[in-house]
Coordinates of C-alpha atoms and ligand atoms in Angstrom, one line a residue:
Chain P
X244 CA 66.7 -97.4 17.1
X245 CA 67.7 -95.9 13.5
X246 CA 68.3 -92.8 12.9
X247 CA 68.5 -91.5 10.0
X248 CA 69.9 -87.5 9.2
X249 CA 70.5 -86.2 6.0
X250 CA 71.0 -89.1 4.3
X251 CA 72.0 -88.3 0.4
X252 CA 72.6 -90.9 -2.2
X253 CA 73.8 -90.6 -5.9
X254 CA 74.5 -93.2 -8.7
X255 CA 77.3 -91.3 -10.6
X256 CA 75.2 -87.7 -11.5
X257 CA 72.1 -88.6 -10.9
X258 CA 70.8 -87.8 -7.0
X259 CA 68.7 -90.1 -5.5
X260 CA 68.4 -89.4 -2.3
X261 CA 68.4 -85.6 -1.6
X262 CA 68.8 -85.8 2.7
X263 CA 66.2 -87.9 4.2
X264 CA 65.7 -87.4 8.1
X265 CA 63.9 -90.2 9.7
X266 CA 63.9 -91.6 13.2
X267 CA 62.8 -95.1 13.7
X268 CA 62.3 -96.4 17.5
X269 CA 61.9 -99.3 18.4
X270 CA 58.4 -101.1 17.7
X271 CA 57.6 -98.8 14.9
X272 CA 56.2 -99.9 11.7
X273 CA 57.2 -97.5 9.2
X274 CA 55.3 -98.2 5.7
X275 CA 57.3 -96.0 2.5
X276 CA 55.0 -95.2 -0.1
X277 CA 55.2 -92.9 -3.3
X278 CA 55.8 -92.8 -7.1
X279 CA 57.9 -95.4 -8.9
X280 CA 61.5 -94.0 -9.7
X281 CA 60.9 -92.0 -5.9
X282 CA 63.9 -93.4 -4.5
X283 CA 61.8 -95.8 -2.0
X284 CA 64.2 -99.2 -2.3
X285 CA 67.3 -96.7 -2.9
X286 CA 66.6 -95.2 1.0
X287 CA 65.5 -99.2 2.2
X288 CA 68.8 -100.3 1.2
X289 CA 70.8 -97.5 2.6
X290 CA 69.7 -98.3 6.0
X291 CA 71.6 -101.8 5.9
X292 CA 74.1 -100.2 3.5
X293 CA 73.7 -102.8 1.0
X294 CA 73.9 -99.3 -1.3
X295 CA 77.1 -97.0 0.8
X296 CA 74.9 -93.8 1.6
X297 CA 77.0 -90.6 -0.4
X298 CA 76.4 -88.4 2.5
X299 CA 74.8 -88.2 5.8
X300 CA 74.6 -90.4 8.4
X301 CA 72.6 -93.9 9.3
X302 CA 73.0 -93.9 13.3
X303 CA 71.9 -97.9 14.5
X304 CA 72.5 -98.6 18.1
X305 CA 74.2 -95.2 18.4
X306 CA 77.0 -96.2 15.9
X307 CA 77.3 -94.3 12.5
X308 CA 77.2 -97.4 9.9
X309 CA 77.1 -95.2 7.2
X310 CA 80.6 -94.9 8.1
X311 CA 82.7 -97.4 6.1
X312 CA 85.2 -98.1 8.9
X313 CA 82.7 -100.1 10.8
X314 CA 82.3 -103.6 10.0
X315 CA 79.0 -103.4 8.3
X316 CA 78.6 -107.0 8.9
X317 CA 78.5 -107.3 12.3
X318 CA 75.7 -104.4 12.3
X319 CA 73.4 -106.5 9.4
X320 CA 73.3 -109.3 11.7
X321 CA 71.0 -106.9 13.6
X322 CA 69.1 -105.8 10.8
X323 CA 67.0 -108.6 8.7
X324 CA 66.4 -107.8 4.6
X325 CA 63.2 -109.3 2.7
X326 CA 63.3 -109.2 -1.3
X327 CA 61.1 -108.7 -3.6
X328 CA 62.7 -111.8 -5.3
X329 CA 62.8 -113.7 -2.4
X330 CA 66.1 -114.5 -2.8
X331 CA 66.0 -117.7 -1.2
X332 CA 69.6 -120.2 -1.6
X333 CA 68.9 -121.8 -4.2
X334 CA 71.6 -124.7 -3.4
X335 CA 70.2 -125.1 0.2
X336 CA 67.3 -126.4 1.6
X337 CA 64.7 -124.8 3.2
X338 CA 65.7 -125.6 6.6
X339 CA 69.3 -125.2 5.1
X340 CA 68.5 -121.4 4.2
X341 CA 67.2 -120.9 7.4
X342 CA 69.8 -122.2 9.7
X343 CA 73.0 -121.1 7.7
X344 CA 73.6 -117.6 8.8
X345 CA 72.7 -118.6 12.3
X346 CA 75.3 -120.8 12.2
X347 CA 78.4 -119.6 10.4
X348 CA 78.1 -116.6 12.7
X349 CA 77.9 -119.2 16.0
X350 CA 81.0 -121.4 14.4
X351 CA 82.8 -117.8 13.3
X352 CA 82.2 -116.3 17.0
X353 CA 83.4 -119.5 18.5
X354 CA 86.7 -119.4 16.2
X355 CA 87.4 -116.5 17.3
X356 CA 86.9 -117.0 20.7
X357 CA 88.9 -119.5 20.4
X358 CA 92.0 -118.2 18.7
X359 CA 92.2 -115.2 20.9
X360 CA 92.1 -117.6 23.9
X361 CA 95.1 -119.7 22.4
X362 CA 97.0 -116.7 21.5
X363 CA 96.3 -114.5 25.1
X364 CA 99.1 -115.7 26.9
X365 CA 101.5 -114.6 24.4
X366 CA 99.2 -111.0 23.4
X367 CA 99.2 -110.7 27.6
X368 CA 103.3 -110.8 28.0
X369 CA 102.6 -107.2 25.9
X370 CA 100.0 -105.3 28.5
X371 CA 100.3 -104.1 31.3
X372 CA 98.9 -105.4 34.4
X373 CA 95.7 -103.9 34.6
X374 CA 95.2 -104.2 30.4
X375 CA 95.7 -107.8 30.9
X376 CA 92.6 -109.4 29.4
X377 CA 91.0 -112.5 30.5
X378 CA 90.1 -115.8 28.6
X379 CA 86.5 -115.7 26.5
X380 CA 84.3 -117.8 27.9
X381 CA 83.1 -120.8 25.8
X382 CA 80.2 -122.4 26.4
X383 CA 78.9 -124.3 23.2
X384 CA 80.8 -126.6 20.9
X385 CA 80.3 -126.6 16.8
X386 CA 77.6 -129.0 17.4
X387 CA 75.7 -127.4 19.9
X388 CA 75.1 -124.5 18.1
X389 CA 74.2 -126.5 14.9
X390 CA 71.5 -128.3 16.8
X391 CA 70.2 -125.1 18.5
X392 CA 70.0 -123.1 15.1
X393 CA 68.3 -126.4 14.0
X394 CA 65.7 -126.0 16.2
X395 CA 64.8 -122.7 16.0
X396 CA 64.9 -123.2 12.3
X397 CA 62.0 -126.0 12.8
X398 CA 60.5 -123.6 15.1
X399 CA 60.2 -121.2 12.9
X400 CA 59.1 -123.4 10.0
X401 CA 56.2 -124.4 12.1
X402 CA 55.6 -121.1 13.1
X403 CA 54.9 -119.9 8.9
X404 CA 53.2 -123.2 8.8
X405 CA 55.9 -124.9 6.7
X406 CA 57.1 -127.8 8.7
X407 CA 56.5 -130.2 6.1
X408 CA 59.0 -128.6 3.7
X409 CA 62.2 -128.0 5.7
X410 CA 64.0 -130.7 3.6
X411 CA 63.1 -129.5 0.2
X412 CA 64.8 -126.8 -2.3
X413 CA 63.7 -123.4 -3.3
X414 CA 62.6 -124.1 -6.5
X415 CA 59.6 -126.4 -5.6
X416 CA 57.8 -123.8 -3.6
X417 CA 55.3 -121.2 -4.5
X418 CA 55.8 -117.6 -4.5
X419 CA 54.0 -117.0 -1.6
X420 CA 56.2 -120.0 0.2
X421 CA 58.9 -118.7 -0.7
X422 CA 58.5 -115.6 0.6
X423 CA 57.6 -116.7 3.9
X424 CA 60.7 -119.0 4.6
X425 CA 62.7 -115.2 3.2
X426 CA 61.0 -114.0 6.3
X427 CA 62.0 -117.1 8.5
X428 CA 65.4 -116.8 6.9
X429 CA 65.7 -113.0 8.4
X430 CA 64.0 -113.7 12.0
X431 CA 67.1 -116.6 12.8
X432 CA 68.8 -114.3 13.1
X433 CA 66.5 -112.7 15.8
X434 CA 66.8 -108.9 14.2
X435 CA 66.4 -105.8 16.0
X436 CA 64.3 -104.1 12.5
X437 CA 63.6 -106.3 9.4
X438 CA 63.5 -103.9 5.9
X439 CA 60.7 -105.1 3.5
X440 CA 61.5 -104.3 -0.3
X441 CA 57.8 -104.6 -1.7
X442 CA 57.7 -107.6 -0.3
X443 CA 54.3 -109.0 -2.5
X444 CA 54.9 -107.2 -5.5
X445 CA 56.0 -110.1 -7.2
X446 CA 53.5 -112.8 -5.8
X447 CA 50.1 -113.9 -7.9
X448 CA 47.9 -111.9 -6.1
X449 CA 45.9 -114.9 -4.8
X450 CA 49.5 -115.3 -2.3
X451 CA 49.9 -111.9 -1.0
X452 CA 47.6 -112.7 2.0
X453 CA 49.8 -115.0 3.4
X454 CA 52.4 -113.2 3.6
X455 CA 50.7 -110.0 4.5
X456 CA 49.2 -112.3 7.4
X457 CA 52.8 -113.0 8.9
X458 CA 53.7 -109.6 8.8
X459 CA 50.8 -108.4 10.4
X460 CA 51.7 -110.9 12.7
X461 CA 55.3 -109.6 13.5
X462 CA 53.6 -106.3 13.7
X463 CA 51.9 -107.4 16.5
X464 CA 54.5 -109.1 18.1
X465 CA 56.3 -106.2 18.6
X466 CA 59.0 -106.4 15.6
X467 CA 60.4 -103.1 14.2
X468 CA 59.6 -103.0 10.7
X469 CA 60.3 -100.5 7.7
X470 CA 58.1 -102.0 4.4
X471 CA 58.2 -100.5 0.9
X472 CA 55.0 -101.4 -0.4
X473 CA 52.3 -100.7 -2.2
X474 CA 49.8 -102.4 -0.8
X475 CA 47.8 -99.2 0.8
X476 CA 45.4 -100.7 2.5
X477 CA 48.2 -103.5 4.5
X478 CA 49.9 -99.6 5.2
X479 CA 46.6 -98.2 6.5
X480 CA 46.0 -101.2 8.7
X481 CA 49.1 -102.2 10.2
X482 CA 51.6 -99.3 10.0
X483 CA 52.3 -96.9 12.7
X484 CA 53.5 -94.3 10.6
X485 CA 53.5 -94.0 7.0
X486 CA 56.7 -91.8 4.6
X487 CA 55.1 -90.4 1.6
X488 CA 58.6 -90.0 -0.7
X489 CA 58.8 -88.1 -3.4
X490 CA 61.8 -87.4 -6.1
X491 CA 64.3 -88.6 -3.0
X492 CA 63.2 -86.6 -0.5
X493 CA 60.2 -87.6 2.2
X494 CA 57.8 -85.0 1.6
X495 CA 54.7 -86.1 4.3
X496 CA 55.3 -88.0 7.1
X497 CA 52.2 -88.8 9.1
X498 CA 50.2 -91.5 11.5
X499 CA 48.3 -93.6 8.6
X500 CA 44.6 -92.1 9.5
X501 CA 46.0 -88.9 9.0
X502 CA 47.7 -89.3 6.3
X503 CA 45.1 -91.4 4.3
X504 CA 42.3 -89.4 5.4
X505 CA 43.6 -86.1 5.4
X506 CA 47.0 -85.7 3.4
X507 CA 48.6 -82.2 3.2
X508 CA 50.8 -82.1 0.3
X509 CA 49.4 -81.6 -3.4
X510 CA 51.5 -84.4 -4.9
X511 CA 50.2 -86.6 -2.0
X512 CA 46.7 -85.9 -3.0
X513 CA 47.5 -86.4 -6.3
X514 CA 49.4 -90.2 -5.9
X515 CA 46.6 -91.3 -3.3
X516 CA 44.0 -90.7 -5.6
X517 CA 45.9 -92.4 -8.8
X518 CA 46.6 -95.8 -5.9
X519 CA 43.2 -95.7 -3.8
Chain B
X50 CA 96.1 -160.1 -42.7
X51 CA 99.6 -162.5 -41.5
X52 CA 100.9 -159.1 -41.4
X53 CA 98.6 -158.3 -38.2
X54 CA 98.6 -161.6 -36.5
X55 CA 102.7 -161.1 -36.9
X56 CA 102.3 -157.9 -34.9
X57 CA 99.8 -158.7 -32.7
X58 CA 101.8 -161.3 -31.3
X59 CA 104.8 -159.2 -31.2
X60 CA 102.8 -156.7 -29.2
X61 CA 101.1 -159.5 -26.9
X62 CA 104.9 -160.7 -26.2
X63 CA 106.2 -157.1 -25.0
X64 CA 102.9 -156.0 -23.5
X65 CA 101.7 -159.7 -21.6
X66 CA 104.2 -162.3 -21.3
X67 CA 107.7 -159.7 -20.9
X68 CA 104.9 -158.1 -18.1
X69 CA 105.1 -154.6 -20.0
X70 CA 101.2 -154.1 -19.1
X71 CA 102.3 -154.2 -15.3
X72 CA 104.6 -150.8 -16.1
X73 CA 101.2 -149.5 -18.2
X74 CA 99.2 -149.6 -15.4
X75 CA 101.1 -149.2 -12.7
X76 CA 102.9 -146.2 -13.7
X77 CA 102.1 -144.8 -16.8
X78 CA 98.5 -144.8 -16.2
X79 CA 99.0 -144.0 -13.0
X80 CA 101.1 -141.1 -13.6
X81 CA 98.8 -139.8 -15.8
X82 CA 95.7 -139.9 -13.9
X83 CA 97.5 -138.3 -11.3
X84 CA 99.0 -135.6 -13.6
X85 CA 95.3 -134.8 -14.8
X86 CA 93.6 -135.0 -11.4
X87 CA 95.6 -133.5 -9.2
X88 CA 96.4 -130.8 -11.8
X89 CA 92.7 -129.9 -11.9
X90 CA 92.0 -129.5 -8.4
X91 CA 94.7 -127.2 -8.2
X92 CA 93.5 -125.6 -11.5
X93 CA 89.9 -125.5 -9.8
X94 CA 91.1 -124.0 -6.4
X95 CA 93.5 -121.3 -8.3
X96 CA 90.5 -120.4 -10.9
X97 CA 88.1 -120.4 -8.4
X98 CA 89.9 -117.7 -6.8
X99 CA 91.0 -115.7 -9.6
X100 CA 87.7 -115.6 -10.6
X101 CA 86.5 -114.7 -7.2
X102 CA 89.1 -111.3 -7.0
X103 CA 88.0 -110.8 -10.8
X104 CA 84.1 -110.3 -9.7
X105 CA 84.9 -108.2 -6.7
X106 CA 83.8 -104.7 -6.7
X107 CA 86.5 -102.4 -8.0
X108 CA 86.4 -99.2 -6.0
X109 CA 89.4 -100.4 -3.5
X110 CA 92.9 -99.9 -4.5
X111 CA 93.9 -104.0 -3.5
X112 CA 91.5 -105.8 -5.7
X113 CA 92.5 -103.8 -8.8
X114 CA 96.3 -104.1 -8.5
X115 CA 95.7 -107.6 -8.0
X116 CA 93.3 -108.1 -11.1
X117 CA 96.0 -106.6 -12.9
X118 CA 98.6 -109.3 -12.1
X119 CA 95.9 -111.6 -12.9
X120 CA 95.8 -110.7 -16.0
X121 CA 99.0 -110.9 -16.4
X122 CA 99.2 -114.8 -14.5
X123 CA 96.1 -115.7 -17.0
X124 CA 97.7 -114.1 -20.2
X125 CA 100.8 -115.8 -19.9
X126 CA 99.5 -119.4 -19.4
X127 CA 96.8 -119.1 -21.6
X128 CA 99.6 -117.6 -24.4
X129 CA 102.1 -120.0 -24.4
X130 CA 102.1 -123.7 -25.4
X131 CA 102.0 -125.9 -22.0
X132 CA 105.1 -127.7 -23.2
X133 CA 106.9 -124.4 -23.3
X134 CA 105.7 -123.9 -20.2
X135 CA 106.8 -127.2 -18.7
X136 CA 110.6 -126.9 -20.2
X137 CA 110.7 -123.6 -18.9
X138 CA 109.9 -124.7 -15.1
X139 CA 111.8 -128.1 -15.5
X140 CA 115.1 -127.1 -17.0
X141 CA 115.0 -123.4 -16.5
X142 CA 113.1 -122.1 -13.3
X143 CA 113.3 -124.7 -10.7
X144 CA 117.1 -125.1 -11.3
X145 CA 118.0 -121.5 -11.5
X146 CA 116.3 -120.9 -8.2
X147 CA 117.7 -124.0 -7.4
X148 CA 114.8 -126.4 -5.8
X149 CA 114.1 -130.0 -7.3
X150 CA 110.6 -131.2 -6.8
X151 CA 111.0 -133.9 -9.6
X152 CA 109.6 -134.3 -12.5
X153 CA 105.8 -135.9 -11.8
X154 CA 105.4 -132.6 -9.0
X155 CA 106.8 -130.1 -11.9
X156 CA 104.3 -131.8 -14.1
X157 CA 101.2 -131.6 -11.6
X158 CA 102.1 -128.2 -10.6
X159 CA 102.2 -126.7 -14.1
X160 CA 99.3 -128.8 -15.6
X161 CA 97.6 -126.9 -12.5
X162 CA 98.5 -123.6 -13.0
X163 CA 97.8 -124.1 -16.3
X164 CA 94.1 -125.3 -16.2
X165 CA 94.0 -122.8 -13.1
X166 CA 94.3 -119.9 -16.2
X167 CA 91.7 -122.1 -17.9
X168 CA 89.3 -122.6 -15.5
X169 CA 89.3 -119.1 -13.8
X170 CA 87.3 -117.6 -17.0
X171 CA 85.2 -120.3 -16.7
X172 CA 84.6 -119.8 -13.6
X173 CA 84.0 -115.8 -13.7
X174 CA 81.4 -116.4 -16.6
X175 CA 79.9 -119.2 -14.2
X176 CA 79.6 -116.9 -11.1
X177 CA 78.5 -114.4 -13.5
X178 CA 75.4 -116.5 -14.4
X179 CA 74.5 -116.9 -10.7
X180 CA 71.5 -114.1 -10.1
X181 CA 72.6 -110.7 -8.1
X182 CA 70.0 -111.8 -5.7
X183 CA 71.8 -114.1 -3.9
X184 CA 75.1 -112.3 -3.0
X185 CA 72.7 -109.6 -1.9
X186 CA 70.6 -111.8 0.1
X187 CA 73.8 -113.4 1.9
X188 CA 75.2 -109.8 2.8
X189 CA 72.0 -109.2 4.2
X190 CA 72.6 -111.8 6.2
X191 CA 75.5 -110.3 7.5
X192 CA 78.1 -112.8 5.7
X193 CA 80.9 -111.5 4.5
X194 CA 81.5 -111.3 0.1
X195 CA 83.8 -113.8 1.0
X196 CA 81.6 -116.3 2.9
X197 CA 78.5 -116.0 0.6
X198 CA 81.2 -116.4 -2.4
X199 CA 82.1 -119.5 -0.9
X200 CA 79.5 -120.9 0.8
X201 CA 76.3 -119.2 -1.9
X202 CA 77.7 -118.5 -5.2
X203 CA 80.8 -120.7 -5.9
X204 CA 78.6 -123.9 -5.4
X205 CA 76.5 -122.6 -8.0
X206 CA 78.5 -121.5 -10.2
X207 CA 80.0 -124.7 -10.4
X208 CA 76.5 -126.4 -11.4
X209 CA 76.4 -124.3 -14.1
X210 CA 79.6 -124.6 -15.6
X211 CA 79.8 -128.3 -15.2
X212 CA 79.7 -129.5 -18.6
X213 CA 82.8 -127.2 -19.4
X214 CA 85.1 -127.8 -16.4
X215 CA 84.2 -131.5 -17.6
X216 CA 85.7 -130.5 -21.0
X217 CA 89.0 -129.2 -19.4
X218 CA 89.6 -132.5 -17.5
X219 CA 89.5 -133.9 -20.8
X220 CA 91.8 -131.7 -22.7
X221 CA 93.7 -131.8 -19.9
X222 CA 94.1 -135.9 -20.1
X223 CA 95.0 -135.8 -23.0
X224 CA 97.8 -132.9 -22.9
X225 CA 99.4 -134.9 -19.8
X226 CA 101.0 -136.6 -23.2
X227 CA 103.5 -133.6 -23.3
X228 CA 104.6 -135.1 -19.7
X229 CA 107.7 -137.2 -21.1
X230 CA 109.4 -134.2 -22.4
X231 CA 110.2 -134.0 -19.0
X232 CA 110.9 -137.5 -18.2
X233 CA 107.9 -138.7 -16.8
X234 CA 106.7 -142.3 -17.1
X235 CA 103.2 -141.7 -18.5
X236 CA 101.0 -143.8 -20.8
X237 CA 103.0 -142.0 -24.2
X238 CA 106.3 -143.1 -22.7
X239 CA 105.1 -146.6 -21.8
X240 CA 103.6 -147.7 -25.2
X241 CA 106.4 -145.9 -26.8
X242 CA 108.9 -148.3 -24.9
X243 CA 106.8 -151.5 -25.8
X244 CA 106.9 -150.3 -29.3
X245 CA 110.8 -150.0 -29.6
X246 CA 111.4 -152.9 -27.4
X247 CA 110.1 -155.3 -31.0
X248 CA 110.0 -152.4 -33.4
X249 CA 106.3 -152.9 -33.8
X250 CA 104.4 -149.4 -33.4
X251 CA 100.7 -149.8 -34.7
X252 CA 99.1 -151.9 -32.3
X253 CA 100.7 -150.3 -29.0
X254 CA 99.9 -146.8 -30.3
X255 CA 96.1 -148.5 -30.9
X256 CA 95.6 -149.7 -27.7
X257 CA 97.3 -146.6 -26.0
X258 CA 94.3 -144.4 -28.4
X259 CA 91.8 -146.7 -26.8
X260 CA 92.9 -146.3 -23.2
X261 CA 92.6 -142.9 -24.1
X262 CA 89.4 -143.1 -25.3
X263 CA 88.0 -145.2 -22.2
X264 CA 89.2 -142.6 -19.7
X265 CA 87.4 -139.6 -21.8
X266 CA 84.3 -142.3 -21.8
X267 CA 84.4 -142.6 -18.0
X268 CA 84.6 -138.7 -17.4
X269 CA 81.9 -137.8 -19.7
X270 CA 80.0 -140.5 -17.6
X271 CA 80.8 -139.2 -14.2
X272 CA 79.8 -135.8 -15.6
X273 CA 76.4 -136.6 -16.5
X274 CA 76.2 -138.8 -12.8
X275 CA 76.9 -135.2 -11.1
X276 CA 74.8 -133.0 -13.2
X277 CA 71.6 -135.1 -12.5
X278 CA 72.5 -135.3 -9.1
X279 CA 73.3 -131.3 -8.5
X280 CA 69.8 -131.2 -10.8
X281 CA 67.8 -131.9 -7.7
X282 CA 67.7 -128.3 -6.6
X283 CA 66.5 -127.6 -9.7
X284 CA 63.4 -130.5 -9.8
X285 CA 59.9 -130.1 -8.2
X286 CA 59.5 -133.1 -6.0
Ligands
ATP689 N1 72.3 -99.2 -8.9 C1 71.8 -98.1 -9.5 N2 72.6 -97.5 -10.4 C2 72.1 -96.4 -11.0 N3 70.8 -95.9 -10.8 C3 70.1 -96.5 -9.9 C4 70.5 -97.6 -9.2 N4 69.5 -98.0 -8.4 C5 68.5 -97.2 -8.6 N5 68.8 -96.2 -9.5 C6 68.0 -95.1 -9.9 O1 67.5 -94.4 -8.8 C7 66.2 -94.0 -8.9 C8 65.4 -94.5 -7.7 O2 65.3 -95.9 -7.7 P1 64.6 -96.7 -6.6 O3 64.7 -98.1 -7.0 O4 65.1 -96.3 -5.3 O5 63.1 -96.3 -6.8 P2 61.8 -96.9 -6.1 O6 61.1 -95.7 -5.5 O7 62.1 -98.0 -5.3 O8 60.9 -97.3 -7.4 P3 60.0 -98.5 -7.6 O9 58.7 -98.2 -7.0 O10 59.8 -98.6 -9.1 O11 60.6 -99.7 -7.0 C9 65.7 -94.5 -10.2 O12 65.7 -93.5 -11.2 C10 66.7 -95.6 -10.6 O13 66.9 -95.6 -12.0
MG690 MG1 61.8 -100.2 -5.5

């Protein structure tokens, strides 16, 4: 589903990324482990493009979105982000959080449609006969898409076991809330792969089960999933192959009982038994 | 003591029974308030989006040639005196170009380019307080920088720099005063006709002071009614 070739990144001199080849399919959950400073977040947010890739290639869907002449946002849509920070709205609501890019992307889709049907008669006097394009269809109105994100947002709320907070803000919620509804907030838009930025590292430890729980609960659901973590024993459980990265390149890449059990490199020796 | 009942009841004869309160309120109040408000929506809209261009990420050719006439928008208004800048659109601009939008539209046009200058450092410092996080968060998403400006960061941004923008309604009340140099009707223009009408300045210019001071009262109020509504986001409940 992603595929990712020799994928370099810089900040100004300094090389973070020195060609990373992965290939992601579909169901996959790819855990990235290694040494602080590895360039582990750096190659996370390359995949979306949140950071433009310096060189090589990010092929999603069989389009190259490393290239800056695609729109970038239609391709996000596609793939879901989790923070470390959680990053929650802070001006919306819970529910509010969830619902809104499900929503401005209905309204903007129906916009559109709806421009390029009022304006195809004249753009149609300028093609020939057989470019001639026909009408968009149309089938929901503003509202009907509000109330249909709504209830998938309350859906999903009930599904993280949040129902009773839909109407509240951000701020009153615990870490470990928080990061759930972040999760809620990136399967709205029903993603194709959701990235994971250490997504417990900044939880009180007595919350990281929950939200390990709901991953492991995509996971077996079926979602595509690329986590940054170190949590090692969430990586030896659930993942389905783990990246050992190393001064921005990926120096082992093996199944996680493999990898944990028996790992080839020296410096993978080494980290495992600093972390295990 | 006789001295102020004397002028008192010049003043109540000009300002009650000759009906000169009926012209304070009805237009120089009026023009005032409409000077000051619609001035700062317009300066709100205008900074809002200066501010927005100023923030962008500057590795594309567009956004920097427009910061830098921007900069040049901001520097000029923020510069020059706004009465200077109201002569120069009143007697100089519009009539060379040779459009006449009268004098109360010069007036709310100018105040609102003028607080526009104002408010769109405000407004950068505001956005600038907003965390990283959740410009990231809505690109994620798969909204545009403009969407998640609007929609994500703006509102925000205005939370935070509430108390100021409150300060720049205020200022700008009180500058609408320079509004009779180009013949508008405002609350200056009406207590200074009451005054001439008896020659009797002191208690006109008084109550004109405390009109004044009972508009900055009811700003400062509706300020604090907004902040502690916006502060709900903020509250556990
Ligand atoms: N925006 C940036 N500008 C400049 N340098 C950056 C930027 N982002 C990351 N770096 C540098 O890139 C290197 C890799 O950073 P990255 O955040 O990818 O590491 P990481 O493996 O995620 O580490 P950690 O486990 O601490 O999160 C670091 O040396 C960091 O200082
Ligand atoms: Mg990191």
């Amino acid at each position: 589903m992603i595929d990712v070739i020799d994928l370099k990144k810089s900040f100004g001199k300094l090389e973070v990324l020195k060609g990373v080849n992965v290939k992601i399919e579909k169901g996959d959950i790819v855990c990235v482990i290694g040494p602080s400073g590895s360039g582990k977040s750096t190659f996370l947010r390359c995949l979306n493009c949140m950071e433009d890739p310096t060189g090589g290639q990010i092929i999603f869907h069989g389009v190259n979105i490393a290239d800056m002449r695609v729109d970038i946002n239609l391709h996000r849509r596609k793939i879901g982000m989790v923070f470390q920070q959680f990053n929650l709205f802070n001006n919306k609501t819970v529910i509010e959080n969830i619902m809104l890019a499900p929503v401005h992307v209905g309204v903007s889709d129906l916009r559109n449609a709806k421009l390029h049907n009022f304006f195809l008669p004249l753009t149609n006097m300028f093609r020939k006969k057989k470019n001639k394009k026909s009408a968009l269809e149309i089938t929901q109105t503003k509202a009907q898409i509000k109330e249909e994100a709504r209830k998938n947002a309350l859906h999903l709320l009930e599904r993280i076991g949040l129902s009773d907070k839909a109407d509240v803000y951000p701020s009153t919620l615990s870490g470990g809330q928080k990061q759930r509804v972040a999760i809620a907030r990136a399967l709205a838009m029903n993603p194709d792969v959701i990235l994971f930025d250490e997504p417990t590292s900044a939880l009180d430890p007595e919350m990281v089960g929950e939200v390990l729980d709901l991953m492991r609960e995509l996971a077996e659901d079926g979602m595509t999933m690329v986590v940054v973590t170190h949590e090692m024993g969430f990586a030896r459980e659930v993942a389905s192959r783990i990246l050992f990265m190393d001064q921005g390149v990926i120096l082992e890449e093996a199944d996680p009982k493999s990898f944990f059990e028996s790992p080839k490199h020296q410096r993978t020796q080494e980290f495992l038994s600093k972390v295990l | 003591m006789a001295d102020i009942a004397i002028r008192w009841s010049k003043f109540w004869r000009s300002f009650w029974i000759n009906e000169g309160y009926i012209r304070v309120f009805s237009e120089g109040l009026k023009n005032t308030l409409i000077i000051a408000v619609v001035g700062l929506i317009i300066g709100i809209v205008i900074g809002t989006l200066i501010a927005a261009v100023k923030v962008m990420p500057k590795y594309k050719i567009l956004p920097r040639i427009l910061d830098k006439i921007l900069a040049l928008y901001v520097g000029f208004f923020r510069g020059t005196p706004i009465v200077v800048q109201l002569l120069l659109a009143y007697f100089v601009i519009f009539p060379m170009v040779g459009i006449n939008i009268g004098s109360i539209n010069t007036c709310v046009l100018v105040f609102g380019l003028n607080s526009g200058a104002y408010i769109s450092e405000m407004m950068r410092a505001g956005i600038q307080s907003v965390d990283p996080g959740q410009m990231e968060a809505g690109r994620a998403l798969g909204m545009s920088y403009s969407v998640t400006m609007m929609k994500i960061i703006v509102p925000q941004a205005v939370k935070n720099i509430l108390p100021t923008l409150g300060n720049e309604f205020i200022a700008l009340i009180k500058e609408t005063s320079v509004a009779s140099f180009v013949a508008v009707v405002d609350l200056y223009k009406v207590f200074t006709e009451i005054g001439t009408s008896n020659y009797e300045y002191l208690i006109p210019y008084l109550f004109m002071a405390i009109i004044y001071i009972v508009l900055v009262m009811l700003i400062t109020l509706g300020i604090k009614i907004m902040e502690r509504r916006l502060q709900k986001s903020d509250r556990r409940n």
